[in-house]
Amino acid sequence: MAEMAESAGKGSLEGVDLLVGMATTRAIRRYTDARVTDEQLQQIMFSATRAPTGSNRQPGRFVVLRDGDVATEAKQLIARSAQAFWAQKRAADGYDAGSGADENSPKARMARTMTAFVEGFASVPVVILPCLVRYREPTPSEGASIYPACQNLLLAARALGLGGVLTHWHGGVEDELRALLAIPDGAAIAATIALGHPAGAHGPVRRRPLAEVVFEGAWGASPPWAQDPPDARFTSAGPPK
Amino acid sequence: MAEMAESAGKGSLEGVDLLVGMATTRAIRRYTDARVTDEQLQQIMFSATRAPTGSNRQPGRFVVLRDGDVATEAKQLIARSAQAFWAQKRAADGYDAGSGADENSPKARMARTMTAFVEGFASVPVVILPCLVRYREPTPSEGASIYPACQNLLLAARALGLGGVLTHWHGGVEDELRALLAIPDGAAIAATIALGHPAGAHGPVRRRPLAEVVFEGAWGASPPWAQDPPDARFTSAGPPK
């Protein structure tokens, strides 16, 4: 497998199984102070750019923010936007109402994680802005040429023992961010991805039961094979109730 | 690792390394007649639905088309649309001009592959329509909650020895397809994914050099670490020249 390992740009790295990796990659929002190395970024970005794009046009560009004055200023800008977004979402989604009043509820725990995440966002080890160079009018389907790369990016981080999360927190400061980083008008910022060495345990990925979302032959027709494995963890959709 | 394997819903399946899998998953457009089994579809859809979505809302629904009258009719509809799209693209991108006149050129080979693909599309073993149930106005960033699942789907197929490709070929027959499959108005069809057992060899993934698309600190600033591994294969962007 030496040849295959080289094809992945991964040298002799200890491997994570592909199916296991997909089943155990979840949003990581708490990081240690450990530096993300050049070698790790190289591997992560190589994996990201292996993802497919329409007609192999490869419209993705990736602005990595790690050290230095400009990167720090960019992270501070995004932190401001993240804090405003979260304050709004916390109220709109009722994080402090109902079970949120119990500090041990999933809702209250998620609220604490989010608050710590946005307040410390300027110190996130690495922030990556995946951008899409547009060659036609904006459309909901253009994401097919950038979000597969974002998923590869997060899976590669998982393979290296890192973790991250995809957000849209550039949204509130996009003009300042574009000016600071010289992002041209023709390029859309598709996401703000935070990355680092995970602090604490990961916990399982929780999703809706497969039978609710997988159909065969027609909308709503759940086939007999759409069953979760016995140890799957479930959740209802959306913010904690 | 038995526990981890179970978490992936994969039983005792022989594994593919995560980084290797991402580096070697490419568009597969030629399939054998071999049936894709229930067990394979279960694993593929379980992996797909492990992908992240905004606020874990899980707006993705997946309509699988395999056997039976309705699935066959849907594939025939999409085949008609695919043939029209490809005829238009073939002319617009000049597939028969320049090097395309040489039947051994990459351009002529790609044209033959595409022609065979669209002409035989009604016989593709499995077609999956990933849909997105909208809860707000359409936006280019909504793809962040469906295309990561599409990438997991293709990676899971790779892990099982299958292959596929993401297209937008529903585009020309969307109204008929919605009526036939009872896809509700609030759900957008995000892609048409073809899947099957690969016929023939896969060949390497070809991309732009990393230095052209990965920046650090500012747009256009290629960092020293953005280097491809020695055996990476390159291509310019877009359809073959």
Tab-separated table of C-alpha atoms in Angstrom:
chain	number	residue	atom	x	y	z
A	1	MET	CA	0.000	0.000	0.000
A	2	ALA	CA	3.050	2.310	-0.047
A	3	GLU	CA	2.089	3.465	-3.518
A	4	MET	CA	-1.501	4.202	-2.519
A	5	ALA	CA	-0.307	6.027	0.587
A	6	GLU	CA	1.903	8.202	-1.583
A	7	SER	CA	-1.015	8.937	-3.914
A	8	ALA	CA	-2.819	10.400	-0.942
A	9	GLY	CA	0.207	12.553	-0.092
A	10	LYS	CA	0.224	10.902	3.305
A	11	GLY	CA	3.645	9.244	3.683
A	12	SER	CA	3.530	6.544	6.332
A	13	LEU	CA	0.765	8.029	8.434
A	14	GLU	CA	-1.354	5.640	10.490
A	15	GLY	CA	-4.662	5.285	8.735
A	16	VAL	CA	-8.307	5.909	9.633
A	17	ASP	CA	-10.839	3.749	7.801
A	18	LEU	CA	-12.895	5.677	5.227
A	19	LEU	CA	-16.331	4.485	6.399
A	20	VAL	CA	-15.395	4.834	10.066
A	21	GLY	CA	-14.015	8.308	9.415
A	22	MET	CA	-17.268	9.495	7.851
A	23	ALA	CA	-19.310	8.037	10.729
A	24	THR	CA	-17.173	9.692	13.412
A	25	THR	CA	-16.481	13.164	12.016
A	26	ARG	CA	-18.522	15.642	13.959
A	27	ALA	CA	-18.446	19.392	14.587
A	28	ILE	CA	-15.498	20.272	16.870
A	29	ARG	CA	-15.715	23.747	18.443
A	30	ARG	CA	-13.213	23.505	21.308
A	31	TYR	CA	-9.482	23.392	20.577
A	32	THR	CA	-6.209	23.171	22.465
A	33	ASP	CA	-3.525	25.811	21.861
A	34	ALA	CA	-1.449	23.323	19.853
A	35	ARG	CA	-0.277	24.648	16.519
A	36	VAL	CA	-1.595	23.175	13.276
A	37	THR	CA	1.570	22.462	11.279
A	38	ASP	CA	2.478	23.169	7.669
A	39	GLU	CA	2.471	19.413	7.017
A	40	GLN	CA	-1.040	19.067	8.407
A	41	LEU	CA	-2.321	21.995	6.339
A	42	GLN	CA	-0.652	20.577	3.226
A	43	GLN	CA	-2.400	17.231	3.699
A	44	ILE	CA	-5.753	18.809	4.527
A	45	MET	CA	-5.704	21.094	1.503
A	46	PHE	CA	-4.496	18.336	-0.812
A	47	SER	CA	-7.437	16.193	0.283
A	48	ALA	CA	-9.867	19.114	-0.027
A	49	THR	CA	-8.835	19.819	-3.594
A	50	ARG	CA	-9.332	16.169	-4.675
A	51	ALA	CA	-13.112	16.707	-4.427
A	52	PRO	CA	-15.037	16.907	-7.707
A	53	THR	CA	-16.314	20.114	-9.337
A	54	GLY	CA	-18.626	20.716	-12.312
A	55	SER	CA	-16.714	19.939	-15.555
A	56	ASN	CA	-13.568	19.797	-13.348
A	57	ARG	CA	-13.499	23.627	-13.536
A	58	GLN	CA	-12.048	23.766	-10.011
A	59	PRO	CA	-13.458	27.190	-9.060
A	60	GLY	CA	-12.430	26.776	-5.397
A	61	ARG	CA	-9.791	28.945	-3.719
A	62	PHE	CA	-8.886	28.536	-0.061
A	63	VAL	CA	-7.619	31.377	2.130
A	64	VAL	CA	-5.909	29.931	5.211
A	65	LEU	CA	-5.652	32.170	8.284
A	66	ARG	CA	-3.215	31.047	10.979
A	67	ASP	CA	-0.540	33.435	12.329
A	68	GLY	CA	0.467	37.033	11.779
A	69	ASP	CA	-1.180	40.435	12.002
A	70	VAL	CA	-3.525	40.102	9.037
A	71	ALA	CA	-4.736	36.620	10.015
A	72	THR	CA	-5.295	37.811	13.576
A	73	GLU	CA	-7.214	40.859	12.416
A	74	ALA	CA	-9.350	38.697	10.129
A	75	LYS	CA	-10.137	36.280	12.964
A	76	GLN	CA	-11.070	39.210	15.218
A	77	LEU	CA	-13.420	40.548	12.559
A	78	ILE	CA	-15.102	37.165	12.153
A	79	ALA	CA	-15.309	36.785	15.951
A	80	ARG	CA	-17.336	39.992	16.094
A	81	SER	CA	-19.713	38.690	13.452
A	82	ALA	CA	-19.921	35.265	15.141
A	83	GLN	CA	-20.853	36.847	18.466
A	84	ALA	CA	-23.637	38.864	16.861
A	85	PHE	CA	-24.960	35.829	14.932
A	86	TRP	CA	-24.971	33.646	18.022
A	87	ALA	CA	-26.684	36.262	20.194
A	88	GLN	CA	-29.439	36.497	17.587
A	89	LYS	CA	-29.720	32.729	17.139
A	90	ARG	CA	-29.739	32.137	20.902
A	91	ALA	CA	-32.783	34.347	21.203
A	92	ALA	CA	-34.523	33.248	17.985
A	93	ASP	CA	-34.123	29.515	18.717
A	94	GLY	CA	-35.044	29.896	22.388
A	95	TYR	CA	-31.848	28.451	23.869
A	96	ASP	CA	-32.626	29.932	27.292
A	97	ALA	CA	-36.275	28.875	27.328
A	98	GLY	CA	-37.877	25.540	28.218
A	99	SER	CA	-35.280	22.868	29.013
A	100	GLY	CA	-32.580	25.527	28.472
A	101	ALA	CA	-33.243	26.734	32.009
A	102	ASP	CA	-31.742	23.446	33.265
A	103	GLU	CA	-27.979	23.844	33.049
A	104	ASN	CA	-27.554	20.088	32.504
A	105	SER	CA	-29.879	19.933	29.495
A	106	PRO	CA	-28.392	19.327	26.004
A	107	LYS	CA	-29.724	22.750	25.062
A	108	ALA	CA	-27.889	24.519	27.896
A	109	ARG	CA	-24.692	22.588	27.190
A	110	MET	CA	-24.845	23.518	23.504
A	111	ALA	CA	-25.427	27.149	24.471
A	112	ARG	CA	-22.315	27.123	26.690
A	113	THR	CA	-20.223	25.523	23.916
A	114	MET	CA	-21.405	28.078	21.378
A	115	THR	CA	-20.814	31.013	23.725
A	116	ALA	CA	-17.265	29.863	24.460
A	117	PHE	CA	-16.679	29.240	20.748
A	118	VAL	CA	-17.722	32.688	19.556
A	119	GLU	CA	-16.081	34.537	22.449
A	120	GLY	CA	-12.782	32.789	21.756
A	121	PHE	CA	-13.073	32.769	17.976
A	122	ALA	CA	-10.147	35.172	17.502
A	123	SER	CA	-7.926	32.471	19.069
A	124	VAL	CA	-9.075	29.566	16.873
A	125	PRO	CA	-5.819	27.950	15.633
A	126	VAL	CA	-6.760	27.950	11.941
A	127	VAL	CA	-9.607	29.573	10.029
A	128	ILE	CA	-10.076	28.681	6.360
A	129	LEU	CA	-12.260	30.646	3.953
A	130	PRO	CA	-13.237	28.443	0.995
A	131	CYS	CA	-14.140	30.754	-1.888
A	132	LEU	CA	-15.791	30.076	-5.229
A	133	VAL	CA	-14.700	31.991	-8.323
A	134	ARG	CA	-17.957	32.521	-10.177
A	135	TYR	CA	-18.145	32.098	-13.936
A	136	ARG	CA	-21.925	32.564	-14.126
A	137	GLU	CA	-24.776	34.104	-12.127
A	138	PRO	CA	-25.157	32.917	-8.501
A	139	THR	CA	-27.326	29.806	-8.122
A	140	PRO	CA	-28.208	27.426	-5.258
A	141	SER	CA	-26.544	24.582	-7.170
A	142	GLU	CA	-23.127	26.274	-7.409
A	143	GLY	CA	-22.356	24.836	-3.980
A	144	ALA	CA	-21.867	21.473	-5.719
A	145	SER	CA	-18.428	22.751	-6.767
A	146	ILE	CA	-17.214	23.940	-3.344
A	147	TYR	CA	-18.965	22.141	-0.444
A	148	PRO	CA	-17.695	18.663	-1.414
A	149	ALA	CA	-14.189	20.122	-0.947
A	150	CYS	CA	-15.237	21.489	2.461
A	151	GLN	CA	-16.367	17.997	3.477
A	152	ASN	CA	-13.081	16.462	2.300
A	153	LEU	CA	-11.292	19.168	4.306
A	154	LEU	CA	-13.114	18.204	7.511
A	155	LEU	CA	-12.611	14.484	6.859
A	156	ALA	CA	-8.879	15.006	6.290
A	157	ALA	CA	-8.685	16.912	9.574
A	158	ARG	CA	-10.354	13.926	11.235
A	159	ALA	CA	-7.816	11.574	9.626
A	160	LEU	CA	-4.998	13.636	11.197
A	161	GLY	CA	-6.586	13.795	14.652
A	162	LEU	CA	-7.745	17.393	14.181
A	163	GLY	CA	-11.314	18.658	14.144
A	164	GLY	CA	-13.345	21.563	12.893
A	165	VAL	CA	-16.691	22.998	11.947
A	166	LEU	CA	-18.210	24.770	8.959
A	167	THR	CA	-19.941	28.104	9.681
A	168	HIS	CA	-21.166	31.133	7.729
A	169	TRP	CA	-19.837	33.642	10.218
A	170	HIS	CA	-18.060	35.798	7.656
A	171	GLY	CA	-21.563	36.999	6.758
A	172	GLY	CA	-21.666	39.965	9.118
A	173	VAL	CA	-18.256	41.374	8.190
A	174	GLU	CA	-17.866	40.336	4.593
A	175	ASP	CA	-16.975	43.751	3.182
A	176	GLU	CA	-14.209	44.397	5.736
A	177	LEU	CA	-12.910	40.853	5.313
A	178	ARG	CA	-12.764	41.159	1.517
A	179	ALA	CA	-10.856	44.416	1.778
A	180	LEU	CA	-8.434	43.056	4.381
A	181	LEU	CA	-7.674	39.824	2.478
A	182	ALA	CA	-7.915	41.246	-1.070
A	183	ILE	CA	-10.661	38.797	-2.027
A	184	PRO	CA	-11.826	39.874	-5.514
A	185	ASP	CA	-15.436	40.753	-6.345
A	186	GLY	CA	-15.846	37.711	-8.577
A	187	ALA	CA	-15.143	35.271	-5.737
A	188	ALA	CA	-17.875	34.304	-3.267
A	189	ILE	CA	-16.876	33.387	0.287
A	190	ALA	CA	-18.636	30.021	0.651
A	191	ALA	CA	-17.900	29.308	4.331
A	192	THR	CA	-15.790	30.023	7.390
A	193	ILE	CA	-14.205	26.786	8.617
A	194	ALA	CA	-12.554	26.650	12.062
A	195	LEU	CA	-9.881	23.991	12.698
A	196	GLY	CA	-7.654	22.858	15.531
A	197	HIS	CA	-6.636	20.062	17.864
A	198	PRO	CA	-9.795	18.947	19.703
A	199	ALA	CA	-10.050	19.667	23.423
A	200	GLY	CA	-12.098	17.074	25.289
A	201	ALA	CA	-14.063	14.125	23.969
A	202	HIS	CA	-15.873	14.018	20.639
A	203	GLY	CA	-19.077	12.165	21.360
A	204	PRO	CA	-21.162	10.442	18.677
A	205	VAL	CA	-22.683	11.927	15.534
A	206	ARG	CA	-26.451	12.187	16.007
A	207	ARG	CA	-28.860	12.204	13.089
A	208	ARG	CA	-32.487	11.508	12.194
A	209	PRO	CA	-33.332	7.827	11.622
A	210	LEU	CA	-32.442	6.762	8.093
A	211	ALA	CA	-36.047	5.754	7.377
A	212	GLU	CA	-37.119	9.410	7.676
A	213	VAL	CA	-34.784	10.710	4.995
A	214	VAL	CA	-34.077	7.888	2.543
A	215	PHE	CA	-36.727	6.908	-0.006
A	216	GLU	CA	-36.781	4.431	-2.891
A	217	GLY	CA	-38.901	4.797	-6.012
A	218	ALA	CA	-40.858	7.839	-4.823
A	219	TRP	CA	-40.815	10.622	-2.269
A	220	GLY	CA	-41.837	9.348	1.178
A	221	ALA	CA	-41.470	5.642	0.342
A	222	SER	CA	-39.034	4.277	2.916
A	223	PRO	CA	-37.453	1.017	1.693
A	224	PRO	CA	-36.881	-1.961	4.054
A	225	TRP	CA	-33.096	-1.581	3.738
A	226	ALA	CA	-33.056	2.011	5.088
A	227	GLN	CA	-32.200	0.906	8.626
A	228	ASP	CA	-29.602	2.359	10.990
A	229	PRO	CA	-26.952	0.090	12.504
A	230	PRO	CA	-27.823	-1.020	16.064
A	231	ASP	CA	-25.555	1.522	17.782
A	232	ALA	CA	-26.600	4.614	15.792
A	233	ARG	CA	-27.455	7.699	17.872
A	234	PHE	CA	-30.462	9.748	16.913
A	235	THR	CA	-31.633	13.320	17.254
A	236	SER	CA	-34.540	15.306	15.986
A	237	ALA	CA	-33.737	17.986	13.436
A	238	GLY	CA	-32.550	21.489	14.222
A	239	PRO	CA	-31.488	23.259	17.392
A	240	PRO	CA	-32.026	21.340	20.682
A	241	LYS	CA	-35.640	21.418	21.866
B	1	MET	CA	-11.581	-1.949	16.010
B	2	ALA	CA	-14.776	-4.025	15.971
B	3	GLU	CA	-16.588	-1.308	17.865
B	4	MET	CA	-15.481	1.422	15.452
B	5	ALA	CA	-16.424	-0.730	12.482
B	6	GLU	CA	-19.877	-1.174	13.938
B	7	SER	CA	-20.192	2.596	14.451
B	8	ALA	CA	-19.718	2.986	10.725
B	9	GLY	CA	-22.423	0.419	10.069
B	10	LYS	CA	-19.848	-1.583	8.126
B	11	GLY	CA	-19.645	-4.998	9.779
B	12	SER	CA	-16.389	-6.726	8.935
B	13	LEU	CA	-15.832	-5.079	5.560
B	14	GLU	CA	-12.241	-4.713	4.355
B	15	GLY	CA	-11.280	-1.098	4.776
B	16	VAL	CA	-10.087	1.700	2.506
B	17	ASP	CA	-7.909	4.358	4.136
B	18	LEU	CA	-9.670	7.717	4.544
B	19	LEU	CA	-6.930	9.877	2.981
B	20	VAL	CA	-6.296	7.349	0.204
B	21	GLY	CA	-10.025	7.143	-0.484
B	22	MET	CA	-10.342	10.899	-0.938
B	23	ALA	CA	-7.313	10.980	-3.251
B	24	THR	CA	-8.595	8.164	-5.459
B	25	THR	CA	-12.327	8.883	-5.776
B	26	ARG	CA	-12.989	10.120	-9.260
B	27	ALA	CA	-15.996	10.449	-11.560
B	28	ILE	CA	-17.077	6.992	-12.780
B	29	ARG	CA	-19.399	7.063	-15.795
B	30	ARG	CA	-19.151	3.472	-17.097
B	31	TYR	CA	-20.758	0.628	-15.148
B	32	THR	CA	-21.167	-3.123	-15.430
B	33	ASP	CA	-24.657	-4.633	-15.274
B	34	ALA	CA	-24.038	-5.890	-11.725
B	35	ARG	CA	-26.794	-5.044	-9.293
B	36	VAL	CA	-26.166	-2.606	-6.423
B	37	THR	CA	-27.464	-4.479	-3.373
B	38	ASP	CA	-29.669	-3.350	-0.506
B	39	GLU	CA	-26.687	-3.734	1.836
B	40	GLN	CA	-24.557	-1.470	-0.350
B	41	LEU	CA	-27.307	1.159	-0.559
B	42	GLN	CA	-27.807	0.982	3.226
B	43	GLN	CA	-24.113	1.646	3.851
B	44	ILE	CA	-23.886	4.383	1.228
B	45	MET	CA	-26.925	6.236	2.569
B	46	PHE	CA	-25.846	5.824	6.185
B	47	SER	CA	-22.486	7.407	5.311
B	48	ALA	CA	-24.165	10.166	3.297
B	49	THR	CA	-26.409	11.155	6.178
B	50	ARG	CA	-23.479	11.421	8.631
B	51	ALA	CA	-22.400	14.638	6.855
B	52	PRO	CA	-22.965	17.911	8.709
B	53	THR	CA	-25.799	20.383	8.028
B	54	GLY	CA	-26.437	23.897	9.324
B	55	SER	CA	-27.670	23.709	12.956
B	56	ASN	CA	-28.000	19.919	12.346
B	57	ARG	CA	-31.361	20.666	10.679
B	58	GLN	CA	-30.800	17.741	8.277
B	59	PRO	CA	-32.850	19.119	5.367
B	60	GLY	CA	-31.595	16.389	3.000
B	61	ARG	CA	-33.888	13.720	1.528
B	62	PHE	CA	-32.625	11.093	-0.895
B	63	VAL	CA	-34.761	9.479	-3.578
B	64	VAL	CA	-33.097	6.256	-4.748
B	65	LEU	CA	-34.033	4.944	-8.207
B	66	ARG	CA	-33.079	1.360	-8.978
B	67	ASP	CA	-35.656	-1.138	-10.276
B	68	GLY	CA	-39.309	-1.055	-11.219
B	69	ASP	CA	-41.502	0.855	-13.626
B	70	VAL	CA	-41.354	4.236	-11.914
B	71	ALA	CA	-37.575	4.160	-11.434
B	72	THR	CA	-37.143	3.124	-15.077
B	73	GLU	CA	-39.416	5.902	-16.286
B	74	ALA	CA	-37.540	8.439	-14.155
B	75	LYS	CA	-34.181	7.288	-15.533
B	76	GLN	CA	-35.547	7.529	-19.085
B	77	LEU	CA	-36.723	11.071	-18.422
B	78	ILE	CA	-33.333	12.085	-17.050
B	79	ALA	CA	-31.603	10.350	-19.961
B	80	ARG	CA	-33.508	12.600	-22.373
B	81	SER	CA	-32.395	15.670	-20.433
B	82	ALA	CA	-28.806	14.393	-20.216
B	83	GLN	CA	-28.629	13.863	-23.962
B	84	ALA	CA	-29.842	17.402	-24.624
B	85	PHE	CA	-27.414	18.907	-22.077
B	86	TRP	CA	-24.467	17.006	-23.503
B	87	ALA	CA	-25.292	17.911	-27.114
B	88	GLN	CA	-25.350	21.571	-26.102
B	89	LYS	CA	-22.161	21.325	-24.031
B	90	ARG	CA	-20.349	19.415	-26.744
B	91	ALA	CA	-20.957	22.270	-29.148
B	92	ALA	CA	-20.460	25.113	-26.630
B	93	ASP	CA	-17.167	23.722	-25.294
B	94	GLY	CA	-15.869	22.799	-28.735
B	95	TYR	CA	-15.351	19.093	-28.095
B	96	ASP	CA	-15.111	18.348	-31.809
B	97	ALA	CA	-12.795	21.254	-32.643
B	98	GLY	CA	-9.014	21.557	-32.290
B	99	SER	CA	-7.458	18.456	-30.717
B	100	GLY	CA	-10.953	16.927	-30.613
B	101	ALA	CA	-10.481	15.987	-34.278
B	102	ASP	CA	-7.807	13.476	-33.157
B	103	GLU	CA	-9.674	10.447	-31.833
B	104	ASN	CA	-6.825	9.647	-29.440
B	105	SER	CA	-6.846	13.079	-27.771
B	106	PRO	CA	-8.124	13.391	-24.165
B	107	LYS	CA	-10.870	15.607	-25.551
B	108	ALA	CA	-12.099	13.003	-28.039
B	109	ARG	CA	-11.906	10.257	-25.388
B	110	MET	CA	-13.946	12.363	-22.946
B	111	ALA	CA	-16.494	13.070	-25.708
B	112	ARG	CA	-16.884	9.328	-26.375
B	113	THR	CA	-17.274	8.589	-22.636
B	114	MET	CA	-19.902	11.298	-22.248
B	115	THR	CA	-21.819	10.204	-25.340
B	116	ALA	CA	-21.937	6.602	-24.125
B	117	PHE	CA	-22.934	7.790	-20.645
B	118	VAL	CA	-25.898	9.899	-21.731
B	119	GLU	CA	-27.073	7.417	-24.372
B	120	GLY	CA	-27.104	4.622	-21.803
B	121	PHE	CA	-28.310	6.702	-18.862
B	122	ALA	CA	-31.649	4.887	-18.624
B	123	SER	CA	-29.649	1.721	-17.810
B	124	VAL	CA	-27.492	3.231	-15.040
B	125	PRO	CA	-27.814	0.747	-12.117
B	126	VAL	CA	-28.727	3.345	-9.495
B	127	VAL	CA	-29.683	7.013	-9.737
B	128	ILE	CA	-30.028	9.029	-6.528
B	129	LEU	CA	-31.724	12.423	-6.329
B	130	PRO	CA	-30.495	14.281	-3.218
B	131	CYS	CA	-33.135	16.873	-2.351
B	132	LEU	CA	-33.087	19.783	0.082
B	133	VAL	CA	-36.217	20.717	2.024
B	134	ARG	CA	-36.053	24.506	2.098
B	135	TYR	CA	-36.949	26.395	5.238
B	136	ARG	CA	-35.963	29.799	3.862
B	137	GLU	CA	-35.481	31.561	0.521
B	138	PRO	CA	-33.051	29.899	-1.936
B	139	THR	CA	-29.438	31.015	-1.490
B	140	PRO	CA	-26.072	29.926	-2.958
B	141	SER	CA	-24.937	28.901	0.548
B	142	GLU	CA	-27.782	26.406	1.114
B	143	GLY	CA	-25.655	23.811	-0.675
B	144	ALA	CA	-23.567	23.623	2.528
B	145	SER	CA	-26.356	21.431	3.954
B	146	ILE	CA	-26.639	18.958	1.055
B	147	TYR	CA	-23.419	18.719	-1.010
B	148	PRO	CA	-21.268	17.444	1.898
B	149	ALA	CA	-23.698	14.495	2.048
B	150	CYS	CA	-23.273	14.000	-1.717
B	151	GLN	CA	-19.508	13.827	-1.239
B	152	ASN	CA	-19.856	11.287	1.594
B	153	LEU	CA	-22.159	9.282	-0.692
B	154	LEU	CA	-19.516	9.129	-3.436
B	155	LEU	CA	-16.749	8.324	-0.928
B	156	ALA	CA	-18.829	5.507	0.581
B	157	ALA	CA	-19.392	4.104	-2.911
B	158	ARG	CA	-15.609	4.172	-3.387
B	159	ALA	CA	-15.144	2.342	-0.070
B	160	LEU	CA	-17.423	-0.437	-1.349
B	161	GLY	CA	-15.750	-0.735	-4.747
B	162	LEU	CA	-18.538	1.142	-6.520
B	163	GLY	CA	-18.259	4.442	-8.350
B	164	GLY	CA	-20.407	7.340	-9.455
B	165	VAL	CA	-20.678	10.922	-10.568
B	166	LEU	CA	-22.668	13.987	-9.572
B	167	THR	CA	-24.588	15.730	-12.351
B	168	HIS	CA	-27.394	18.290	-12.700
B	169	TRP	CA	-29.178	16.405	-15.447
B	170	HIS	CA	-32.579	16.536	-13.823
B	171	GLY	CA	-32.574	20.192	-14.903
B	172	GLY	CA	-34.246	19.696	-18.280
B	173	VAL	CA	-37.100	17.469	-17.029
B	174	GLU	CA	-37.618	18.704	-13.490
B	175	ASP	CA	-41.378	19.254	-13.704
B	176	GLU	CA	-42.090	15.771	-15.089
B	177	LEU	CA	-39.708	14.209	-12.580
B	178	ARG	CA	-41.359	15.978	-9.645
B	179	ALA	CA	-44.781	14.817	-10.764
B	180	LEU	CA	-43.636	11.245	-11.336
B	181	LEU	CA	-41.838	10.911	-7.982
B	182	ALA	CA	-44.195	13.116	-5.910
B	183	ILE	CA	-41.381	15.464	-4.911
B	184	PRO	CA	-43.070	18.351	-3.058
B	185	ASP	CA	-42.720	21.996	-4.073
B	186	GLY	CA	-40.738	22.882	-0.952
B	187	ALA	CA	-37.944	20.453	-1.794
B	188	ALA	CA	-35.206	21.410	-4.259
B	189	ILE	CA	-33.565	18.655	-6.322
B	190	ALA	CA	-29.890	19.353	-5.605
B	191	ALA	CA	-28.274	16.817	-7.933
B	192	THR	CA	-28.615	13.657	-9.995
B	193	ILE	CA	-26.037	11.108	-8.864
B	194	ALA	CA	-25.351	7.996	-10.980
B	195	LEU	CA	-23.880	4.922	-9.255
B	196	GLY	CA	-22.770	1.434	-10.203
B	197	HIS	CA	-19.963	-1.098	-10.364
B	198	PRO	CA	-17.148	0.510	-12.406
B	199	ALA	CA	-16.363	-0.951	-15.813
B	200	GLY	CA	-12.715	-0.593	-16.762
B	201	ALA	CA	-9.875	1.169	-14.942
B	202	HIS	CA	-10.268	4.319	-12.864
B	203	GLY	CA	-7.187	6.384	-13.677
B	204	PRO	CA	-5.863	9.143	-11.420
B	205	VAL	CA	-7.655	12.236	-10.176
B	206	ARG	CA	-6.257	15.277	-11.997
B	207	ARG	CA	-6.381	18.741	-10.512
B	208	ARG	CA	-4.711	22.154	-10.716
B	209	PRO	CA	-1.438	22.474	-8.775
B	210	LEU	CA	-2.100	23.224	-5.109
B	211	ALA	CA	-0.108	26.468	-5.315
B	212	GLU	CA	-2.709	27.912	-7.697
B	213	VAL	CA	-5.653	27.474	-5.367
B	214	VAL	CA	-4.366	27.530	-1.766
B	215	PHE	CA	-3.412	30.842	-0.179
B	216	GLU	CA	-2.279	31.817	3.305
B	217	GLY	CA	-2.883	35.224	4.917
B	218	ALA	CA	-4.307	36.896	1.798
B	219	TRP	CA	-5.810	36.111	-1.590
B	220	GLY	CA	-3.136	35.101	-4.106
B	221	ALA	CA	-0.404	34.493	-1.499
B	222	SER	CA	0.731	30.909	-2.047
B	223	PRO	CA	2.480	29.554	1.064
B	224	PRO	CA	5.647	27.384	0.815
B	225	TRP	CA	3.756	24.372	2.212
B	226	ALA	CA	1.147	24.345	-0.597
B	227	GLN	CA	2.989	21.683	-2.612
B	228	ASP	CA	1.588	18.590	-4.299
B	229	PRO	CA	3.036	15.169	-3.503
B	230	PRO	CA	5.571	13.971	-6.122
B	231	ASP	CA	3.132	11.699	-7.941
B	232	ALA	CA	0.191	14.131	-8.215
B	233	ARG	CA	-1.377	14.407	-11.670
B	234	PHE	CA	-2.322	17.826	-12.954
B	235	THR	CA	-4.819	19.323	-15.343
B	236	SER	CA	-5.853	22.788	-16.311
B	237	ALA	CA	-9.348	23.843	-15.306
B	238	GLY	CA	-12.513	23.097	-17.223
B	239	PRO	CA	-13.299	20.948	-20.239
B	240	PRO	CA	-10.308	19.486	-22.149
B	241	LYS	CA	-8.591	22.016	-24.428
